[in-house]
């Protein structure tokens, strides 16, 4: 029979295009946000972070945008490559720990 | 995975058994964390420790126990009281006062 499970939102992009992954957070008092990349069977890998006193932060090929008004975070990846295929998680600081979203699966096609 | 090691990579447990997952870090980080990840879901906090000999429950601590006798080590025991222990377990650490957590490679636990 058919198995029932949770399905991650999936974003499919062509190699070389830009990718935008979105995330909504819940706590308006959160002051720190972070993006992780997780490849299958591995631990999450830090990509980029941003504090609430900033709207934008750039890294190598990645940019994070923070809109505190609507509690929205986005990760932009420039010139997406096959190695970027993974699940991407946003997280907000919650006390001493991090509160993670469910993740978005990014699939890069040739 | 930046100086955080977890062992074993795969672990199989019979129902009713306790098992202990190892987490070691050589980053001189004060804080350490344990998360659980189920398929298609985000990470949920089990326990965390800000300093040696002190630890706090996270959101899903029932059926788990930890110890923090050394700064570099934070083992997690999955007890028989945990009704659904099959999952991917991730350990993380961060330096004192810092927000960025760095993760280990994970341990996949399967109950037979």
mmCIF file of C-alpha atoms in Angstrom:
data_model
loop_
_atom_site.group_PDB
_atom_site.id
_atom_site.type_symbol
_atom_site.label_atom_id
_atom_site.label_comp_id
_atom_site.label_asym_id
_atom_site.label_seq_id
_atom_site.Cartn_x
_atom_site.Cartn_y
_atom_site.Cartn_z
ATOM 1 C CA UNK A 1 0.000 0.000 0.000
ATOM 2 C CA UNK A 2 0.939 3.605 -0.205
ATOM 3 C CA UNK A 3 3.130 4.888 2.594
ATOM 4 C CA UNK A 4 2.271 8.203 4.191
ATOM 5 C CA UNK A 5 5.034 10.541 5.221
ATOM 6 C CA UNK A 6 5.985 14.153 5.464
ATOM 7 C CA UNK A 7 7.186 15.781 2.265
ATOM 8 C CA UNK A 8 9.563 18.688 2.291
ATOM 9 C CA UNK A 9 8.871 21.688 0.100
ATOM 10 C CA UNK A 10 11.059 21.253 -2.957
ATOM 11 C CA UNK A 11 12.689 23.870 -5.125
ATOM 12 C CA UNK A 12 14.002 22.737 -8.489
ATOM 13 C CA UNK A 13 16.393 25.051 -10.348
ATOM 14 C CA UNK A 14 18.622 24.752 -13.367
ATOM 15 C CA UNK A 15 22.354 24.829 -12.969
ATOM 16 C CA UNK A 16 23.602 28.389 -13.255
ATOM 17 C CA UNK A 17 20.322 30.006 -12.182
ATOM 18 C CA UNK A 18 19.866 31.836 -8.893
ATOM 19 C CA UNK A 19 17.945 30.117 -6.089
ATOM 20 C CA UNK A 20 15.794 31.723 -3.431
ATOM 21 C CA UNK A 21 14.758 29.704 -0.398
ATOM 22 C CA UNK A 22 12.221 31.252 1.947
ATOM 23 C CA UNK A 23 11.531 30.813 5.631
ATOM 24 C CA UNK A 24 8.949 32.258 7.995
ATOM 25 C CA UNK A 25 9.831 32.482 11.659
ATOM 26 C CA UNK A 26 7.518 32.700 14.635
ATOM 27 C CA UNK A 27 9.105 34.724 17.414
ATOM 28 C CA UNK A 28 9.180 38.476 16.838
ATOM 29 C CA UNK A 29 11.701 38.782 19.690
ATOM 30 C CA UNK A 30 14.282 36.551 17.978
ATOM 31 C CA UNK A 31 17.569 38.389 17.466
ATOM 32 C CA UNK A 32 19.653 35.829 15.634
ATOM 33 C CA UNK A 33 19.003 33.685 12.571
ATOM 34 C CA UNK A 34 21.057 31.081 10.778
ATOM 35 C CA UNK A 35 20.951 28.971 7.627
ATOM 36 C CA UNK A 36 22.258 25.434 7.426
ATOM 37 C CA UNK A 37 22.765 23.053 4.504
ATOM 38 C CA UNK A 38 22.268 19.340 5.087
ATOM 39 C CA UNK A 39 23.299 16.685 2.607
ATOM 40 C CA UNK A 40 21.747 13.251 2.823
ATOM 41 C CA UNK A 41 22.959 11.275 5.841
ATOM 42 C CA UNK A 42 25.205 14.069 7.121
ATOM 43 C CA UNK A 43 25.068 16.701 9.828
ATOM 44 C CA UNK A 44 23.938 20.269 9.040
ATOM 45 C CA UNK A 45 26.657 22.585 7.762
ATOM 46 C CA UNK A 46 26.716 26.303 8.624
ATOM 47 C CA UNK A 47 26.124 28.590 5.636
ATOM 48 C CA UNK A 48 25.470 32.099 6.895
ATOM 49 C CA UNK A 49 23.900 33.928 9.818
ATOM 50 C CA UNK A 50 22.374 37.330 10.478
ATOM 51 C CA UNK A 51 21.419 39.378 13.531
ATOM 52 C CA UNK A 52 18.180 41.269 13.852
ATOM 53 C CA UNK A 53 19.896 44.668 13.612
ATOM 54 C CA UNK A 54 20.723 43.869 9.965
ATOM 55 C CA UNK A 55 18.533 43.475 6.869
ATOM 56 C CA UNK A 56 21.046 41.812 4.605
ATOM 57 C CA UNK A 57 24.273 39.899 4.828
ATOM 58 C CA UNK A 58 26.404 38.498 2.028
ATOM 59 C CA UNK A 59 28.770 35.598 1.897
ATOM 60 C CA UNK A 60 30.418 33.705 -0.893
ATOM 61 C CA UNK A 61 27.639 33.167 -3.476
ATOM 62 C CA UNK A 62 25.010 33.438 -0.728
ATOM 63 C CA UNK A 63 22.939 36.311 0.611
ATOM 64 C CA UNK A 64 20.531 36.279 3.529
ATOM 65 C CA UNK A 65 17.699 38.816 3.705
ATOM 66 C CA UNK A 66 15.743 39.506 6.875
ATOM 67 C CA UNK A 67 12.351 41.202 6.918
ATOM 68 C CA UNK A 68 11.367 41.662 10.551
ATOM 69 C CA UNK A 69 8.079 43.332 9.678
ATOM 70 C CA UNK A 70 6.653 40.140 8.223
ATOM 71 C CA UNK A 71 8.971 37.755 10.097
ATOM 72 C CA UNK A 72 10.508 36.413 6.914
ATOM 73 C CA UNK A 73 13.973 35.185 6.100
ATOM 74 C CA UNK A 74 15.359 34.241 2.702
ATOM 75 C CA UNK A 75 18.530 32.632 1.411
ATOM 76 C CA UNK A 76 19.689 33.516 -2.078
ATOM 77 C CA UNK A 77 22.246 31.324 -3.807
ATOM 78 C CA UNK A 78 23.885 32.790 -6.896
ATOM 79 C CA UNK A 79 24.821 30.655 -9.907
ATOM 80 C CA UNK A 80 23.493 27.455 -8.353
ATOM 81 C CA UNK A 81 25.695 24.408 -8.823
ATOM 82 C CA UNK A 82 24.943 20.666 -8.624
ATOM 83 C CA UNK A 83 26.834 20.566 -5.305
ATOM 84 C CA UNK A 84 24.228 22.918 -3.861
ATOM 85 C CA UNK A 85 21.607 20.150 -3.996
ATOM 86 C CA UNK A 86 20.661 19.506 -0.365
ATOM 87 C CA UNK A 87 18.074 20.336 2.277
ATOM 88 C CA UNK A 88 18.304 23.877 3.630
ATOM 89 C CA UNK A 89 17.140 24.789 7.135
ATOM 90 C CA UNK A 90 16.607 28.159 8.706
ATOM 91 C CA UNK A 91 16.772 28.485 12.479
ATOM 92 C CA UNK A 92 16.074 31.234 14.998
ATOM 93 C CA UNK A 93 17.654 31.534 18.398
ATOM 94 C CA UNK A 94 15.305 30.448 21.162
ATOM 95 C CA UNK A 95 16.908 30.977 24.552
ATOM 96 C CA UNK A 96 20.146 28.990 24.583
ATOM 97 C CA UNK A 97 19.208 26.743 21.669
ATOM 98 C CA UNK A 98 18.050 27.040 18.076
ATOM 99 C CA UNK A 99 14.505 26.555 16.768
ATOM 100 C CA UNK A 100 14.600 24.878 13.350
ATOM 101 C CA UNK A 101 12.161 25.041 10.472
ATOM 102 C CA UNK A 102 11.233 21.880 8.583
ATOM 103 C CA UNK A 103 13.573 22.566 5.683
ATOM 104 C CA UNK A 104 13.420 23.015 1.918
ATOM 105 C CA UNK A 105 14.884 20.521 -0.506
ATOM 106 C CA UNK A 106 16.875 22.158 -3.311
ATOM 107 C CA UNK A 107 17.348 20.126 -6.472
ATOM 108 C CA UNK A 108 19.736 21.422 -9.100
ATOM 109 C CA UNK A 109 19.199 20.051 -12.589
ATOM 110 C CA UNK A 110 21.746 20.200 -15.418
ATOM 111 C CA UNK B 1 32.169 18.527 10.525
ATOM 112 C CA UNK B 2 34.720 20.711 12.215
ATOM 113 C CA UNK B 3 36.129 18.839 15.222
ATOM 114 C CA UNK B 4 32.924 17.203 16.417
ATOM 115 C CA UNK B 5 32.811 13.432 16.269
ATOM 116 C CA UNK B 6 29.881 11.138 16.890
ATOM 117 C CA UNK B 7 29.970 7.397 17.238
ATOM 118 C CA UNK B 8 28.797 5.004 16.142
ATOM 119 C CA UNK B 9 27.533 6.121 12.731
ATOM 120 C CA UNK B 10 24.838 3.417 12.758
ATOM 121 C CA UNK B 11 23.361 1.788 15.842
ATOM 122 C CA UNK B 12 20.799 -0.962 16.164
ATOM 123 C CA UNK B 13 18.911 -1.548 19.371
ATOM 124 C CA UNK B 14 16.499 -4.170 20.523
ATOM 125 C CA UNK B 15 13.364 -3.035 22.272
ATOM 126 C CA UNK B 16 13.878 -2.641 25.999
ATOM 127 C CA UNK B 17 17.595 -1.877 25.760
ATOM 128 C CA UNK B 18 19.368 1.304 26.741
ATOM 129 C CA UNK B 19 21.989 2.591 24.312
ATOM 130 C CA UNK B 20 24.518 5.401 24.631
ATOM 131 C CA UNK B 21 25.538 7.681 21.767
ATOM 132 C CA UNK B 22 28.922 9.335 21.955
ATOM 133 C CA UNK B 23 29.703 12.985 21.137
ATOM 134 C CA UNK B 24 33.188 14.460 21.452
ATOM 135 C CA UNK B 25 34.476 17.891 20.421
ATOM 136 C CA UNK B 26 37.992 19.319 20.324
ATOM 137 C CA UNK B 27 36.914 22.895 19.623
ATOM 138 C CA UNK B 28 37.149 23.972 23.261
ATOM 139 C CA UNK B 29 33.468 24.863 23.138
ATOM 140 C CA UNK B 30 31.607 25.335 26.404
ATOM 141 C CA UNK B 31 28.105 24.538 25.154
ATOM 142 C CA UNK B 32 26.921 21.254 23.686
ATOM 143 C CA UNK B 33 23.543 20.130 22.378
ATOM 144 C CA UNK B 34 21.656 17.022 21.313
ATOM 145 C CA UNK B 35 18.993 17.133 18.610
ATOM 146 C CA UNK B 36 16.761 14.500 17.104
ATOM 147 C CA UNK B 37 15.769 14.517 13.429
ATOM 148 C CA UNK B 38 12.945 12.444 11.967
ATOM 149 C CA UNK B 39 12.471 11.941 8.201
ATOM 150 C CA UNK B 40 11.298 15.076 6.434
ATOM 151 C CA UNK B 41 11.407 17.160 9.582
ATOM 152 C CA UNK B 42 13.549 19.759 11.239
ATOM 153 C CA UNK B 43 15.706 19.245 14.299
ATOM 154 C CA UNK B 44 14.201 19.045 17.775
ATOM 155 C CA UNK B 45 16.212 19.776 20.909
ATOM 156 C CA UNK B 46 16.620 16.931 23.409
ATOM 157 C CA UNK B 47 19.136 18.294 25.941
ATOM 158 C CA UNK B 48 21.747 20.998 26.133
ATOM 159 C CA UNK B 49 24.638 21.868 28.407
ATOM 160 C CA UNK B 50 26.160 25.307 28.814
ATOM 161 C CA UNK B 51 28.942 24.213 31.148
ATOM 162 C CA UNK B 52 30.516 21.113 32.661
ATOM 163 C CA UNK B 53 28.364 19.331 35.259
ATOM 164 C CA UNK B 54 25.255 21.232 34.211
ATOM 165 C CA UNK B 55 22.593 20.417 31.615
ATOM 166 C CA UNK B 56 19.013 21.377 30.809
ATOM 167 C CA UNK B 57 16.074 19.572 29.223
ATOM 168 C CA UNK B 58 15.028 20.583 25.757
ATOM 169 C CA UNK B 59 11.670 20.161 24.080
ATOM 170 C CA UNK B 60 11.672 16.338 23.887
ATOM 171 C CA UNK B 61 13.790 15.105 26.841
ATOM 172 C CA UNK B 62 11.474 12.296 27.953
ATOM 173 C CA UNK B 63 13.132 8.893 27.566
ATOM 174 C CA UNK B 64 16.644 10.366 27.252
ATOM 175 C CA UNK B 65 19.429 11.132 29.705
ATOM 176 C CA UNK B 66 22.791 12.911 29.428
ATOM 177 C CA UNK B 67 25.916 13.648 31.430
ATOM 178 C CA UNK B 68 28.577 16.340 31.119
ATOM 179 C CA UNK B 69 31.546 15.278 33.200
ATOM 180 C CA UNK B 70 34.129 16.656 30.777
ATOM 181 C CA UNK B 71 34.073 19.761 28.628
ATOM 182 C CA UNK B 72 34.775 17.821 25.441
ATOM 183 C CA UNK B 73 32.219 15.039 25.936
ATOM 184 C CA UNK B 74 28.395 14.976 26.063
ATOM 185 C CA UNK B 75 27.045 11.409 25.776
ATOM 186 C CA UNK B 76 23.346 10.760 25.217
ATOM 187 C CA UNK B 77 21.595 7.662 26.565
ATOM 188 C CA UNK B 78 18.411 6.540 24.872
ATOM 189 C CA UNK B 79 16.506 4.584 27.495
ATOM 190 C CA UNK B 80 13.838 1.936 27.132
ATOM 191 C CA UNK B 81 11.335 4.584 28.230
ATOM 192 C CA UNK B 82 11.705 6.316 24.844
ATOM 193 C CA UNK B 83 8.804 4.820 22.904
ATOM 194 C CA UNK B 84 9.873 5.758 19.397
ATOM 195 C CA UNK B 85 13.668 6.067 19.366
ATOM 196 C CA UNK B 86 14.338 5.316 15.693
ATOM 197 C CA UNK B 87 15.761 8.595 14.345
ATOM 198 C CA UNK B 88 18.888 10.475 13.288
ATOM 199 C CA UNK B 89 20.661 11.986 16.311
ATOM 200 C CA UNK B 90 22.805 15.084 15.954
ATOM 201 C CA UNK B 91 25.226 16.605 18.420
ATOM 202 C CA UNK B 92 26.311 20.239 18.199
ATOM 203 C CA UNK B 93 28.550 22.635 20.094
ATOM 204 C CA UNK B 94 29.116 26.362 20.370
ATOM 205 C CA UNK B 95 31.550 28.630 22.165
ATOM 206 C CA UNK B 96 30.393 30.571 25.211
ATOM 207 C CA UNK B 97 28.359 33.618 24.299
ATOM 208 C CA UNK B 98 28.283 32.657 20.632
ATOM 209 C CA UNK B 99 25.170 31.715 18.746
ATOM 210 C CA UNK B 100 26.549 29.636 15.911
ATOM 211 C CA UNK B 101 26.271 25.913 16.543
ATOM 212 C CA UNK B 102 28.449 23.440 14.694
ATOM 213 C CA UNK B 103 27.197 19.941 14.112
ATOM 214 C CA UNK B 104 28.711 16.486 14.120
ATOM 215 C CA UNK B 105 28.046 13.874 11.408
ATOM 216 C CA UNK B 106 25.171 12.198 13.287
ATOM 217 C CA UNK B 107 24.236 8.737 14.524
ATOM 218 C CA UNK B 108 21.378 6.833 12.938
ATOM 219 C CA UNK B 109 19.604 4.721 15.550
ATOM 220 C CA UNK B 110 17.259 1.937 14.508
ATOM 221 C CA UNK B 111 15.160 -0.113 16.892
ATOM 222 C CA UNK B 112 14.679 -3.691 15.764
#
